[in-house]
Amino acid sequence: MGSIELQQVRKSFGSVNIIKGVDLQIKDGEFVVFVGPSGCGKSTLLRLIAGLEDVTGGKIVIDGKDATERGPAQRGLAMVFQSYALYPHMSVRNNIAFPLKMAKASKEVIDAKVARAAGTLNLTDYLDRRPGQLSGGQRQRVAIGRAIVREPSAFLFDEPLSNLDAALRVQMRLEIGELHKTLKTTMIYVTHDQVEAMTMADKIVVLDLGAIAQVGAPLDLYNRPDNLFVAKFIGSPTMNIVKGPSADKRGADCVGIRPEHTDISTTAGEWPGTVRIAEHLGSETFVYVDVDGIGPFTVRVDGEAPLHASDRVFLTPRESRLHRFNAAGARIAA
Amino acid sequence: MATRQTMTAGRILVAPSVILLFAFMLAPLVRTLYFSTLHYNLLDGSVPQFLGFQNYVDFLSDPNFIDSLVNTLILVLSVLVISVGGGIFVALLMDQQVVGLNILRLMVIAPFFVMPTVSALVWKNLLMNPESGFFLWITRSLHLPAPIWFTNWPMLSVIFIVSWEWLPFASLILLTSLQSLDLEQQEAAVLDGAGAIPYFFYIVLPHMARAITVVILIETIFLLGVFAEILVTTNGGPGDATTNITFLVYKQALLDFDVGGASAGGIVAVVIANIAAIFLMRIVGKNLEA
Amino acid sequence: MAIRKSLGRRIGVNLLAWAIGFVIFFPILWTIMTSFKSELDAFAFPPKFFSVHWTLENYKEVLSRSNYPLFAYNSIVESVGANIVGLLIAIPAAWSMAFAPTIVPERKETRMLYAAMLAAILIAAAILYLIGDARGDWRIYGPIVAIACIPVVFWIATRRTPDVLMWMLSTKMMPGVGVLVPIFLWFRDLHLLDTRFGVGFMLMLMNLPIIIWMLYTYFKEIPAGILEAARMDGASLLNEIVYVLTPMATPGIASTMLLAVILSWNEAFWTLNLTTHDAAPLTAFIASYSAPEGLFWAKLSAASTLAIAPILVLGWLSQKQLVRGLTFGAVK
């Protein structure tokens, strides 16, 4: 069991409102990712769920029971911290066993569970080392092992991969994904990296300035962003936003078009412009264009495109992939 | 940031310390303040009587007070000059590339760990003894007049002892500060062609300014309370020649049992100490915010 | 790149530094040397340096004949015991200041209200207290001080943590004579004069602000996330402090303890004023030699050496932390 429900959760520090009334339902077994720019309140929201901070208002319901007033240890959740927060003075074995010792489990139970977690995470050979003697990826696994042995109703991850190098990050991303498939336990994962969010999540929660901007499956967010903020946040390179006559013509305050949904031609098209820079990556080409009367615009072309700086080009958006937004930044339905 | 639960636990856990310090450091101070307004002598067995400020008038107008205030100032200032001046010199010297610095540093810091009664007795008996002290041997060898230290120059003798105790403290802290001086700055100064003396005054001394201030303030607070060294060597004498305010209050309280007068003296001592303390707290407090 | 200096100058600097170091250390060296001489050699003039009959006689005598062991025992019990208790009180307090600090200041009106309440209750308590005092009935002081403590604690506990720390330090700045008389009378009435408990208690109080302060600076260096992890792992507050914080801060706690023991061992105001014999530590024992009684220098030296040797060793071990502790972190 591991369903979590937030009802009008608010948090303020002094007069600063960090979380402004969040409603959210997380089903048992879901992999939910909180994503947003730094300062959007995603980590605070996670800490509120964990019980490391008090809510200023609202309710947190875990498995159908109100957990708002319960301490972090009583909520049945486990957390993996950005800094791993391993106990430096304990061996890996004791780090993993610590939650069980706190729960006053018997020695046999502790040994069995630690052995099983170590096996799952490939840590068996490192059990007697100290965290200081481990690599970043191994430390990360110890932190996960410490979370697993508690058999929590949900795992909370607070930017767990941000201290790892790029290659290791991809590997750990896969490992966490596999772990979720094996354990089938609810996971809430906080990151500022939208690639992590898109690749791992069953459900993404995009946060902006302490409020939910949109909740949905990764491709829903990509294909049907509810508002300008989500449209610009999800997708890389970021979506092009066009105002002015082109938007008026389509009955919107502004229109958004992703770089990969724009056709580029040297002969004809809707928006004429000049190539500023073309990045040739082989598999794809990013073309940065100064569009006359509109400004900078990014286009992604599959494979190699024979374009160079100061070439004259014409851009045409694919109408079916065009997103229309009103003056308030909300999506205008087709 | 933490939860209400944690914050509450925090307030509860800090309470024992706050209560202890309040009940046994500040509450007695209030009582001292109260006693200072009474005629209250433990020897005559009379009922304490309210006097108002009379004890203060008596204490402050007592020629002994003026003497002891002067003695206190002489003691504090002399020791400050000797220990800070000497400390700067020793620190600069030790900051050069000295062979065996670790052992040398142990030797220099050692006197700070010697309990005050021991250092006072060692100086009085082994070094300054007028019949066979080590200093007598030095003065004789150099054909200088040999003083009877505690009779001829009682205050100077006490100053020597206390300076010896505090010079290591100043040296250690100033050396620590000096060692944090940026090497690049040194090299830049050399490249700029700064001589040793301008280098010292324009770069080293400003760098050490904060440490020097801290040393001065901390020493002042401790030096105002010098007690054991006087008790063991001169017992305040001859006459009142080495009685400082702390010792005067001690004499009134535990030798004359004049609770009222001693309390007034105690309050005066607190006021004097606070002047130094306020400045020290400012510096420490700034450090805390950073 | 170190700055090059001429060889001659370097030799000069080295010689001068070692000469000064030797002069500073000489009184201690001389005491140690004298302690191994016979009384006759110790008193000899001109002083004898090496042509001496070295002996352990003084140590044997100090250890067996006089009541040196009692004083040494008192010194150890009082300085170590006091600071163990001090640590037990200070660790939770420092935890609180480092990990659950009061940062947001109260609104000004609220603070004024607290201040007014505090003043009113304190004045009432002071009046009651003085009435009790005037009637010579000390039993009334305790409860009254306790009542007066409540608003004070309440007030102080809602202040910003740096202010509370500063307040604690400020008690350390108060000269002992400021509270000598009340403490002396209290101890007399409670029969604490010349007891190990009484002296230990005062030493604990004297060191408490420094201990809390030092622990606070060490605890601040421990990432709060690790304690939060322990909380998530189901550790109670006690477990968090015992199994996670304390072991992680062991080096800091050890150096705090060292400095505190050194300061208590050498404390010579309260130990001299509150003891006569039974609870007197080495400071008082040595002070009792101040009235000269003939030829006893070698024995005095032996006793002094014994009194300072353990603390010299501890002091040398802790000299790095000493700077930080003694300057309240203002010089590192």
XYZ file of N, CA and C in Angstrom, chain B residues 1-134:
402
model
N 15.653 24.818 9.406
C 14.205 24.585 9.274
C 13.854 23.222 9.847
N 12.823 23.212 10.544
C 12.449 21.930 11.139
C 10.982 21.981 11.512
N 10.500 20.891 12.005
C 9.089 20.848 12.356
C 8.862 21.456 13.736
N 7.598 21.723 14.022
C 7.249 22.256 15.337
C 7.759 21.338 16.431
N 7.580 20.015 16.180
C 8.028 19.021 17.149
C 9.509 19.207 17.475
N 10.323 19.330 16.405
C 11.754 19.504 16.590
C 12.049 20.806 17.303
N 11.342 21.860 16.892
C 11.580 23.159 17.512
C 11.248 23.101 19.002
N 10.134 22.447 19.322
C 9.753 22.333 20.723
C 10.816 21.552 21.485
N 11.240 20.436 20.900
C 12.294 19.651 21.543
C 13.527 20.525 21.756
N 13.845 21.346 20.759
C 14.994 22.227 20.862
C 14.875 23.169 22.044
N 13.676 23.785 22.183
C 13.489 24.720 23.296
C 13.635 24.000 24.631
N 13.101 22.756 24.693
C 13.173 22.019 25.957
C 14.619 21.661 26.277
N 15.380 21.266 25.251
C 16.746 20.815 25.511
C 17.680 21.962 25.879
N 17.352 23.158 25.421
C 18.236 24.275 25.748
C 17.891 24.838 27.132
N 16.699 24.474 27.619
C 16.233 25.056 28.879
C 17.132 24.750 30.084
N 17.600 23.497 30.276
C 18.413 23.256 31.473
C 19.616 24.189 31.554
N 20.285 24.396 30.427
C 21.458 25.269 30.451
C 21.053 26.696 30.794
N 19.969 27.151 30.159
C 19.538 28.524 30.413
C 19.151 28.681 31.884
N 18.405 27.706 32.416
C 17.960 27.808 33.809
C 19.163 27.810 34.750
N 20.107 26.891 34.506
C 21.268 26.821 35.392
C 22.033 28.131 35.387
N 22.292 28.643 34.182
C 23.087 29.872 34.103
C 22.326 31.037 34.705
N 21.022 31.033 34.486
C 20.235 32.128 35.060
C 20.224 32.041 36.576
N 19.908 30.833 37.089
C 19.705 30.692 38.528
C 20.992 30.871 39.311
N 22.128 30.488 38.721
C 23.349 30.539 39.514
C 24.342 31.592 39.073
N 24.054 32.298 37.985
C 24.965 33.367 37.578
C 24.260 34.724 37.636
N 23.019 34.787 37.171
C 22.362 36.092 37.136
C 21.543 36.349 38.397
N 20.856 35.306 38.899
C 20.092 35.515 40.125
C 20.994 35.953 41.276
N 22.165 35.319 41.457
C 23.055 35.794 42.521
C 23.494 37.233 42.304
N 23.591 37.626 41.043
C 23.997 39.004 40.777
C 22.945 39.968 41.331
N 21.663 39.589 41.164
C 20.583 40.407 41.725
C 20.730 40.468 43.250
N 21.085 39.318 43.809
C 21.224 39.275 45.261
C 22.420 40.128 45.708
N 23.479 40.096 44.939
C 24.622 40.950 45.255
C 24.197 42.412 45.239
N 23.407 42.735 44.215
C 22.911 44.102 44.086
C 22.128 44.497 45.334
N 21.320 43.554 45.817
C 20.514 43.808 46.999
C 21.399 43.950 48.233
N 22.312 43.016 48.403
C 23.222 43.090 49.556
C 23.980 44.402 49.569
N 24.269 44.910 48.379
C 25.114 46.099 48.306
C 24.399 47.311 48.882
N 23.091 47.178 49.138
C 22.368 48.319 49.710
C 22.150 48.129 51.217
N 22.762 47.079 51.790
C 22.504 46.787 53.200
C 23.729 47.036 54.054
N 23.465 47.347 55.313
C 24.529 47.179 56.288
C 24.416 45.742 56.746
N 25.340 44.887 56.399
C 25.181 43.468 56.633
C 26.569 42.917 56.906
N 26.855 42.642 58.181
C 28.141 42.059 58.521
C 27.902 40.751 59.246
N 28.557 39.691 58.775
C 28.312 38.371 59.347
C 28.878 38.261 60.754
N 29.826 39.146 61.106
C 30.485 39.002 62.404
C 29.681 39.626 63.534
N 29.090 40.815 63.274
C 28.437 41.483 64.405
C 27.036 40.935 64.676
N 26.557 40.025 63.832
C 25.300 39.345 64.123
C 24.077 40.228 64.131
N 24.233 41.461 63.707
C 23.083 42.366 63.735
C 22.152 42.072 62.573
N 20.930 42.560 62.664
C 19.965 42.396 61.584
C 20.375 43.334 60.454
N 20.396 42.832 59.205
C 20.774 43.696 58.083
C 19.871 44.928 58.020
N 20.485 46.068 57.731
C 19.715 47.309 57.643
C 19.902 47.919 56.273
N 18.833 48.541 55.800
C 18.892 49.163 54.491
C 19.687 50.460 54.561
N 20.631 50.601 53.639
C 21.497 51.785 53.670
C 21.384 52.627 52.399
N 20.697 52.102 51.394
C 20.705 52.802 50.113
C 22.076 52.692 49.482
N 22.584 53.822 49.033
C 23.848 53.799 48.303
C 25.067 53.970 49.192
N 24.834 53.915 50.512
C 25.920 54.221 51.424
C 27.146 53.329 51.205
N 26.888 52.011 50.958
C 28.019 51.104 50.736
C 28.850 51.539 49.539
N 28.150 51.990 48.501
C 28.876 52.434 47.301
C 29.701 53.669 47.627
N 29.047 54.605 48.359
C 29.763 55.824 48.735
C 30.998 55.445 49.537
N 30.797 54.544 50.511
C 31.925 54.133 51.346
C 33.006 53.451 50.507
N 32.548 52.518 49.666
C 33.528 51.739 48.901
C 34.299 52.628 47.945
N 33.556 53.529 47.240
C 34.208 54.344 46.223
C 35.071 55.436 46.844
N 34.700 55.894 48.062
C 35.483 56.971 48.661
C 36.602 56.417 49.538
N 36.584 55.118 49.756
C 37.648 54.478 50.529
C 38.971 54.651 49.794
N 39.989 55.201 50.447
C 41.286 55.346 49.768
C 41.793 54.000 49.248
N 41.422 52.915 49.945
C 41.821 51.589 49.466
C 41.271 51.304 48.087
N 40.048 51.809 47.849
C 39.444 51.551 46.539
C 40.249 52.221 45.447
N 40.570 53.529 45.687
C 41.341 54.246 44.675
C 42.664 53.531 44.442
N 43.321 53.146 45.552
C 44.586 52.421 45.405
C 44.402 51.154 44.600
N 43.342 50.399 44.958
C 43.187 49.105 44.303
C 42.781 49.298 42.847
N 42.012 50.373 42.573
C 41.656 50.646 41.188
C 42.919 50.957 40.386
N 43.766 51.805 40.984
C 45.018 52.147 40.312
C 45.851 50.884 40.111
N 45.928 50.068 41.175
C 46.695 48.820 41.057
C 46.142 47.937 39.950
N 44.797 47.845 39.916
C 44.171 47.012 38.886
C 44.559 47.509 37.505
N 44.451 48.843 37.313
C 44.758 49.408 36.003
C 46.222 49.178 35.644
N 47.112 49.412 36.624
C 48.544 49.208 36.341
C 48.787 47.767 35.942
N 48.201 46.842 36.720
C 48.416 45.420 36.456
C 47.900 45.050 35.068
N 46.651 45.445 34.802
C 46.026 45.052 33.527
C 46.803 45.651 32.357
N 47.069 46.956 32.428
C 47.720 47.615 31.298
C 49.127 47.092 31.081
N 49.890 46.922 32.177
C 51.266 46.452 31.998
C 51.277 45.071 31.380
N 50.428 44.191 31.913
C 50.428 42.825 31.384
C 49.984 42.836 29.924
N 49.002 43.680 29.613
C 48.552 43.765 28.217
C 49.693 44.182 27.307
N 50.407 45.244 27.718
C 51.495 45.741 26.869
C 52.557 44.664 26.701
N 52.956 44.049 27.827
C 54.024 43.048 27.752
C 53.575 41.843 26.937
N 52.352 41.336 27.228
C 51.969 40.085 26.574
C 51.613 40.306 25.103
N 50.937 41.401 24.796
C 50.587 41.614 23.389
C 51.822 42.005 22.585
N 52.617 42.943 23.127
C 53.848 43.338 22.432
C 54.761 42.144 22.259
N 55.012 41.451 23.376
C 55.858 40.258 23.321
C 55.247 39.205 22.425
N 53.917 39.076 22.493
C 53.232 38.059 21.707
C 53.409 38.313 20.219
N 53.298 39.585 19.804
C 53.502 39.907 18.389
C 54.917 39.521 17.970
N 55.878 39.875 18.831
C 57.271 39.583 18.519
C 57.505 38.078 18.409
N 57.025 37.347 19.414
C 57.225 35.893 19.410
C 56.529 35.265 18.208
N 55.310 35.741 17.916
C 54.564 35.161 16.800
C 55.295 35.414 15.478
N 55.786 36.643 15.308
C 56.512 36.961 14.074
C 57.753 36.092 13.944
N 58.423 35.916 15.066
C 59.652 35.139 15.075
C 59.361 33.685 14.712
N 58.277 33.141 15.301
C 57.963 31.736 15.072
C 57.374 31.509 13.690
N 56.889 32.580 13.064
C 56.303 32.441 11.738
C 57.392 32.395 10.654
N 58.635 32.755 11.023
C 59.743 32.557 10.075
C 59.955 31.052 9.964
N 60.817 30.646 9.056
C 60.996 29.201 8.920
C 61.909 28.688 10.024
N 61.291 28.438 11.193
C 62.080 28.016 12.334
C 62.165 26.499 12.349
N 63.373 25.995 12.614
C 63.558 24.545 12.688
C 62.900 24.026 13.961
N 62.145 22.945 13.849
C 61.530 22.331 15.027
C 60.419 23.171 15.613
N 59.635 23.791 14.738
C 58.590 24.710 15.205
C 57.619 24.026 16.169
N 57.293 22.761 15.885
C 56.291 22.097 16.728
C 56.756 21.992 18.173
N 58.030 21.641 18.353
C 58.549 21.524 19.719
C 58.652 22.910 20.350
N 59.128 23.866 19.559
C 59.265 25.225 20.084
C 57.912 25.754 20.529
N 56.875 25.455 19.731
C 55.547 25.951 20.074
C 55.068 25.331 21.389
N 55.376 24.063 21.587
C 55.009 23.423 22.848
C 55.672 24.128 24.022
N 56.962 24.488 23.848
C 57.675 25.156 24.931
C 57.064 26.521 25.221
N 56.700 27.227 24.156
C 56.196 28.583 24.353
C 54.805 28.568 24.978
N 53.966 27.589 24.614
C 52.600 27.598 25.109
C 52.522 27.034 26.530
N 53.537 26.285 26.937
C 53.468 25.563 28.214
C 53.023 26.405 29.421
N 53.563 27.632 29.627
C 53.181 28.348 30.853
C 51.674 28.577 30.979
N 50.976 28.593 29.857
C 49.537 28.850 29.935
C 48.817 27.727 30.666
N 49.394 26.532 30.645
C 48.730 25.393 31.262
C 49.108 25.204 32.729
N 49.992 26.058 33.209
C 50.429 25.918 34.598
C 49.405 26.608 35.485
N 48.960 25.911 36.519
C 47.918 26.518 37.348
C 48.473 27.751 38.056
N 47.652 28.779 38.232
C 48.134 30.061 38.745
C 48.864 29.929 40.072
N 48.388 29.068 40.952
C 49.074 28.975 42.239
C 50.476 28.404 42.066
N 50.635 27.472 41.160
C 51.967 26.909 40.928
C 52.890 27.967 40.350
N 52.427 28.669 39.332
C 53.354 29.638 38.735
C 53.727 30.711 39.744
N 52.761 31.137 40.547
C 53.073 32.162 41.541
C 54.115 31.640 42.525
N 53.949 30.411 43.005
C 54.892 29.887 43.993
C 56.268 29.630 43.402
N 56.283 29.124 42.178
C 57.570 28.850 41.545
C 58.352 30.145 41.365
N 57.670 31.165 40.881
C 58.350 32.444 40.698
C 58.797 33.012 42.034
N 57.921 32.930 43.014
C 58.245 33.534 44.303
C 59.430 32.828 44.948
N 59.425 31.497 44.950
C 60.423 30.758 45.708
C 61.653 30.368 44.916
N 61.464 29.929 43.689
C 62.621 29.425 42.956
C 63.327 30.524 42.177
N 62.588 31.533 41.732
C 63.210 32.529 40.867
C 63.489 33.839 41.593
N 62.511 34.316 42.370
C 62.638 35.659 42.942
C 63.047 35.641 44.405
N 63.389 34.485 44.929
C 63.782 34.436 46.333
C 65.002 35.319 46.580
N 64.967 36.154 47.608
C 66.050 37.129 47.800
C 67.348 36.495 48.292
N 67.308 35.216 48.733
C 68.546 34.626 49.234
C 69.212 33.696 48.227
N 68.402 32.953 47.508
C 69.031 32.010 46.587
C 68.257 31.850 45.291
N 67.401 32.813 44.964
C 66.609 32.680 43.743
C 67.483 32.756 42.505
N 66.939 32.246 41.441
C 67.694 32.202 40.196
C 67.992 33.600 39.686
